[in-house]
């Protein structure tokens, strides 16, 4: 079928899309493109006239009187530019037509009547821009030149026309104030795990670590809140949606809440006149079909009057509007772009509206910020993203700041922080804001636990469980471990509620849900449930858990303690793939659910990570360390059976991963590229805290290289990895590139350093302090021979530790420190270590700042090396002086094969030295010299003289 036939076939749908939105903008944009591409002549364009009406969009095909009638069409350059560049000129002129008209008026090319005709209030800003272009074209070449010069001057001065905001109507301003007040009221208290304690967001908010994708050109440097909607990291200029991605408990909802509050106060995001906040969790309960207008006004803030006028202003000025959608992973439906919708007045299910808003079919130009867990974001959604920002939880200084804010008594804060410093596993857990809150909330329990300080996530959640239950106990704290038995019925009631609804992506519960599960007012008063702020429904109270991870924890408690769960519950819980394929129709969950909760079709993207968290808690709760808690709550035989089930599930899961390892190509090492599911199983094993299970799992893993890149590995995961991997039979290369290991994560990895013959930690936010601890341990490990630390935060301070390593370990083979902040001083420190080293084969320092002085220091000690094979000093500001020194290495080395010197400032004189050195060494294979200070003629000449020079 030809394109023309397709257009004719879809005529009705196309007309509906272009004309039924309540705005002529879509049609006029199409006409702009057709005119610019010369698919539409000027006369044809004049005969398709868009008429502004009170409602809808009208057309006239009767023609329009124009001063161009009867005249030969202008073909001169500036006039033609108005046609060929029309779409971009319309965008440039929106909001600054007054300035352009003034320039034309001063030049005598426009009259006051011309200006008034363009400024007619019935026209939108884009229509005024088009009318201005039409008038200018009718005036001839001089007017066209004047307008283009005006636009160019605006661009060169840095004041782009689109930065000028239109004057909104009076009722819009009133609505803006009402919306700001509403958003401020919703945002001033912590809305997530703050519960009913009314923690002021100002008092408690602590910034998390925001990062751009590692492959992004702007990836380095810290990001602030406003950078989320800024230009840094943009990968798709045409898209409107920014994704903030982070694990459960990383602070996504609190971050959005802070953005909302700052906007409402007028201290941030002031490029946006309106901000509409949405919770996907609450949108789940919206059963009606809505239009975009109804979604905005009914779910956020209702205008007192002139709803149509306000909505029309939104349609006409989309770049001044911001939508936020919190928790896309909690939406019941998985993202799809199959059902396209482009009319903002057309009603559709809420998830269809949301998906079309995200992909830009609806409300194109409106900026949208969406939060989600990474597991829920697939390639289908990512192609519609403007950029992705990763929220990595607290930095070490963030933990310190949060704890101090949480405790008004500095002495208590100091004790909590001191306790964390002595328990690095717990410190690693506190990088998650929700876990940091639990630890701070339970400071009395933490400081009083002595040697039994929490080690696992399950330990931390048991601590908050005990804290809440004993706080509400009328008899005070129950001695010993009897506190759980005292409150067993409450735990089971809340556990059943959590268990039955976690698999259906249900996070908000009605009174009927609570009644079905036996939840009483006393159970509610314990504080684990809070009243939901469901703006769309005030008819009855609705509840939700303090945090989704707490719902997972209670579901796990129910699985472990209840006598009413099926024997297949635990196996099904760990078979995540099977659960997803069956859409939770299995007896494990499906049989427990009332028919109103059972969903048709496949499970959502939110389901798998929540079930993983639940399974992790089940593993931890069934640890032998917690046996005393269950003594009076569940028969020992039942508990032992459930422990065996979990152990079998973990063993089966690990075997599944091991079987997927491909056979190595001849001559290469056997490598396993682990998936996030493998890391989850490792965490489950760690939660059980039984070394025999870890030993059994690792006894069956036989690889030379274990690759765990892009697996969202932070300090918590490092703790689990070290706990399990230390039991490997043979040394491996451990590759953890592009994660969030950080200094605390490095410290957590130390117990498994003895089985690492190589360690790859590119892009992991590691500083000199982390290196200090890593090297101190690495020196003691015979197997440790290679390390790669590209793209971290290393300075000259780390080089003294590497110098010590080079002096001490005479079997060390490879040191790669590219793209850090090492200067000539650092290079000199490394040279001190290299004087005494007789084993190093690979040295990579690309992308640092060592300059000629650093190159000279390294060359002086490396020219006598009999082991160095590869050297990279690319992008280091090395000039001809440095090249002259490096020529001595080439001349004297018997082992060197390759040097990388690209992107430096080496001139012809320096290259001449390298050529002369190569004449004395036939062993060197190549010297890479692209992008140095050489002319094309010099490059051609030197390539002919020496073929081993690569330009």
CSV table of N, CA, C and O in Angstrom, one decimal, residues 156-205:
chain,number,residue,atom,x,y,z
A,156,UNK,N,22.2,35.2,19.5
A,156,UNK,CA,23.6,35.5,19.8
A,156,UNK,C,23.7,36.2,21.2
A,156,UNK,O,24.7,36.0,21.9
A,157,UNK,N,22.7,36.9,21.6
A,157,UNK,CA,22.8,37.5,22.9
A,157,UNK,C,22.5,36.5,24.1
A,157,UNK,O,22.6,36.8,25.2
A,158,UNK,N,22.1,35.3,23.6
A,158,UNK,CA,21.8,34.3,24.6
A,158,UNK,C,20.4,34.4,25.2
A,158,UNK,O,20.0,33.6,26.1
A,159,UNK,N,19.6,35.3,24.7
A,159,UNK,CA,18.2,35.4,25.2
A,159,UNK,C,17.3,34.9,24.1
A,159,UNK,O,16.9,35.6,23.2
A,160,UNK,N,17.0,33.6,24.2
A,160,UNK,CA,16.2,33.0,23.2
A,160,UNK,C,14.8,33.4,23.3
A,160,UNK,O,14.3,33.5,24.4
A,161,UNK,N,14.1,33.6,22.2
A,161,UNK,CA,12.7,34.0,22.3
A,161,UNK,C,11.8,33.2,23.1
A,161,UNK,O,10.9,33.7,23.7
A,162,UNK,N,12.1,31.9,23.1
A,162,UNK,CA,11.2,31.0,23.9
A,162,UNK,C,11.3,31.2,25.4
A,162,UNK,O,10.5,30.7,26.2
A,163,UNK,N,12.3,32.0,25.8
A,163,UNK,CA,12.4,32.2,27.3
A,163,UNK,C,11.4,33.3,27.8
A,163,UNK,O,11.3,33.5,28.9
A,164,UNK,N,10.9,34.1,26.8
A,164,UNK,CA,9.9,35.1,27.2
A,164,UNK,C,8.6,34.5,27.5
A,164,UNK,O,8.0,33.9,26.6
A,165,UNK,N,8.1,34.6,28.7
A,165,UNK,CA,6.8,34.0,29.1
A,165,UNK,C,5.6,34.9,28.6
A,165,UNK,O,5.7,36.1,28.8
A,166,UNK,N,4.6,34.3,28.2
A,166,UNK,CA,3.4,35.1,27.8
A,166,UNK,C,2.7,35.5,29.1
A,166,UNK,O,2.9,35.0,30.2
A,167,UNK,N,1.8,36.5,29.0
A,167,UNK,CA,1.1,37.0,30.1
A,167,UNK,C,-0.2,36.2,30.3
A,167,UNK,O,-1.1,36.2,29.4
A,168,UNK,N,-0.3,35.4,31.3
A,168,UNK,CA,-1.5,34.5,31.4
A,168,UNK,C,-2.7,35.3,31.8
A,168,UNK,O,-2.6,36.3,32.4
A,169,UNK,N,-3.9,34.8,31.5
A,169,UNK,CA,-5.2,35.4,31.9
A,169,UNK,C,-5.4,35.4,33.4
A,169,UNK,O,-4.7,34.7,34.1
A,170,UNK,N,-6.2,36.3,33.8
A,170,UNK,CA,-6.5,36.5,35.2
A,170,UNK,C,-6.8,35.3,36.0
A,170,UNK,O,-6.3,35.0,37.1
A,171,UNK,N,-7.8,34.5,35.4
A,171,UNK,CA,-8.2,33.3,36.1
A,171,UNK,C,-7.1,32.2,36.2
A,171,UNK,O,-7.1,31.4,37.1
A,172,UNK,N,-6.2,32.2,35.2
A,172,UNK,CA,-5.1,31.3,35.2
A,172,UNK,C,-4.2,31.6,36.4
A,172,UNK,O,-3.7,30.7,37.1
A,173,UNK,N,-4.0,32.9,36.6
A,173,UNK,CA,-3.1,33.3,37.7
A,173,UNK,C,-3.7,32.9,39.1
A,173,UNK,O,-3.0,32.4,40.0
A,174,UNK,N,-5.1,33.0,39.2
A,174,UNK,CA,-5.7,32.6,40.4
A,174,UNK,C,-5.6,31.1,40.6
A,174,UNK,O,-5.4,30.6,41.7
A,175,UNK,N,-5.7,30.3,39.5
A,175,UNK,CA,-5.6,28.9,39.5
A,175,UNK,C,-4.2,28.5,39.9
A,175,UNK,O,-4.0,27.5,40.7
A,176,UNK,N,-3.2,29.2,39.4
A,176,UNK,CA,-1.8,28.9,39.7
A,176,UNK,C,-1.5,29.0,41.2
A,176,UNK,O,-0.9,28.2,41.8
A,177,UNK,N,-2.1,30.1,41.8
A,177,UNK,CA,-1.9,30.3,43.3
A,177,UNK,C,-2.6,29.1,44.0
A,177,UNK,O,-2.1,28.6,45.0
A,178,UNK,N,-3.8,28.7,43.6
A,178,UNK,CA,-4.5,27.7,44.3
A,178,UNK,C,-3.8,26.3,44.1
A,178,UNK,O,-3.6,25.6,45.1
A,179,UNK,N,-3.3,26.1,42.9
A,179,UNK,CA,-2.5,24.8,42.7
A,179,UNK,C,-1.2,24.8,43.6
A,179,UNK,O,-0.9,23.8,44.2
A,180,UNK,N,-0.5,26.0,43.6
A,180,UNK,CA,0.7,26.1,44.4
A,180,UNK,C,0.4,25.8,45.9
A,180,UNK,O,1.2,25.1,46.6
A,181,UNK,N,-0.7,26.4,46.4
A,181,UNK,CA,-1.1,26.2,47.8
A,181,UNK,C,-1.4,24.7,48.0
A,181,UNK,O,-1.0,24.2,49.1
A,182,UNK,N,-2.1,24.1,47.1
A,182,UNK,CA,-2.4,22.6,47.3
A,182,UNK,C,-1.1,21.8,47.3
A,182,UNK,O,-1.0,20.9,48.1
A,183,UNK,N,-0.2,22.0,46.3
A,183,UNK,CA,1.0,21.2,46.2
A,183,UNK,C,1.9,21.4,47.5
A,183,UNK,O,2.4,20.5,48.0
A,184,UNK,N,1.9,22.7,48.0
A,184,UNK,CA,2.7,23.0,49.2
A,184,UNK,C,2.2,22.2,50.4
A,184,UNK,O,2.9,21.7,51.1
A,185,UNK,N,0.8,22.2,50.5
A,185,UNK,CA,0.2,21.5,51.6
A,185,UNK,C,0.5,20.0,51.6
A,185,UNK,O,0.7,19.4,52.6
A,186,UNK,N,0.5,19.5,50.4
A,186,UNK,CA,0.8,18.0,50.3
A,186,UNK,C,2.2,17.7,50.5
A,186,UNK,O,2.6,16.5,50.8
A,187,UNK,N,3.1,18.6,50.3
A,187,UNK,CA,4.5,18.3,50.3
A,187,UNK,C,5.3,18.8,51.5
A,187,UNK,O,6.5,18.4,51.7
A,188,UNK,N,4.7,19.5,52.4
A,188,UNK,CA,5.5,20.1,53.5
A,188,UNK,C,5.9,19.1,54.6
A,188,UNK,O,6.9,19.3,55.3
A,189,UNK,N,5.2,17.9,54.7
A,189,UNK,CA,5.5,16.9,55.6
A,189,UNK,C,5.9,15.6,54.8
A,189,UNK,O,5.4,15.3,53.8
A,190,UNK,N,6.9,14.9,55.4
A,190,UNK,CA,7.4,13.7,54.7
A,190,UNK,C,6.2,12.7,54.5
A,190,UNK,O,5.6,12.3,55.5
A,191,UNK,N,6.0,12.3,53.3
A,191,UNK,CA,4.8,11.6,53.0
A,191,UNK,C,5.0,10.1,52.9
A,191,UNK,O,4.1,9.3,52.8
A,192,UNK,N,6.3,9.6,52.9
A,192,UNK,CA,6.5,8.2,52.8
A,192,UNK,C,6.6,7.6,54.1
A,192,UNK,O,5.6,7.4,54.8
A,193,UNK,N,7.8,7.1,54.6
A,193,UNK,CA,7.9,6.4,55.8
A,193,UNK,C,7.8,7.3,57.1
A,193,UNK,O,8.0,6.8,58.2
A,194,UNK,N,7.5,8.6,56.8
A,194,UNK,CA,7.3,9.5,58.0
A,194,UNK,C,6.1,9.1,58.8
A,194,UNK,O,5.9,9.4,60.0
A,195,UNK,N,5.1,8.4,58.1
A,195,UNK,CA,3.9,8.0,58.7
A,195,UNK,C,3.1,9.1,59.3
A,195,UNK,O,2.9,10.2,58.7
A,196,UNK,N,2.7,9.0,60.5
A,196,UNK,CA,1.8,10.0,61.2
A,196,UNK,C,2.6,10.9,62.1
A,196,UNK,O,2.1,11.6,62.9
A,197,UNK,N,4.0,10.8,62.0
A,197,UNK,CA,4.8,11.6,62.9
A,197,UNK,C,5.0,13.0,62.5
A,197,UNK,O,5.5,13.8,63.2
A,198,UNK,N,4.5,13.3,61.3
A,198,UNK,CA,4.5,14.7,60.8
A,198,UNK,C,5.9,15.3,60.8
A,198,UNK,O,6.2,16.3,61.3
A,199,UNK,N,6.8,14.5,60.2
A,199,UNK,CA,8.2,15.1,60.1
A,199,UNK,C,8.2,16.2,59.0
A,199,UNK,O,7.8,15.9,57.8
A,200,UNK,N,8.7,17.3,59.3
A,200,UNK,CA,8.8,18.4,58.3
A,200,UNK,C,9.8,18.0,57.3
A,200,UNK,O,10.9,17.6,57.6
A,201,UNK,N,9.4,18.2,56.0
A,201,UNK,CA,10.4,17.9,55.0
A,201,UNK,C,11.6,18.7,55.0
A,201,UNK,O,12.7,18.3,54.8
A,202,UNK,N,11.4,20.0,55.4
A,202,UNK,CA,12.6,20.9,55.5
A,202,UNK,C,13.6,20.4,56.6
A,202,UNK,O,14.8,20.5,56.4
A,203,UNK,N,13.0,19.8,57.6
A,203,UNK,CA,13.9,19.4,58.8
A,203,UNK,C,14.6,18.1,58.5
A,203,UNK,O,15.8,17.9,59.0
A,204,UNK,N,14.1,17.3,57.6
A,204,UNK,CA,14.6,15.9,57.5
A,204,UNK,C,15.2,15.7,56.1
A,204,UNK,O,16.1,14.8,56.0
A,205,UNK,N,14.8,16.4,55.1
A,205,UNK,CA,15.3,16.1,53.7
A,205,UNK,C,16.8,16.2,53.6
A,205,UNK,O,17.4,17.1,54.0
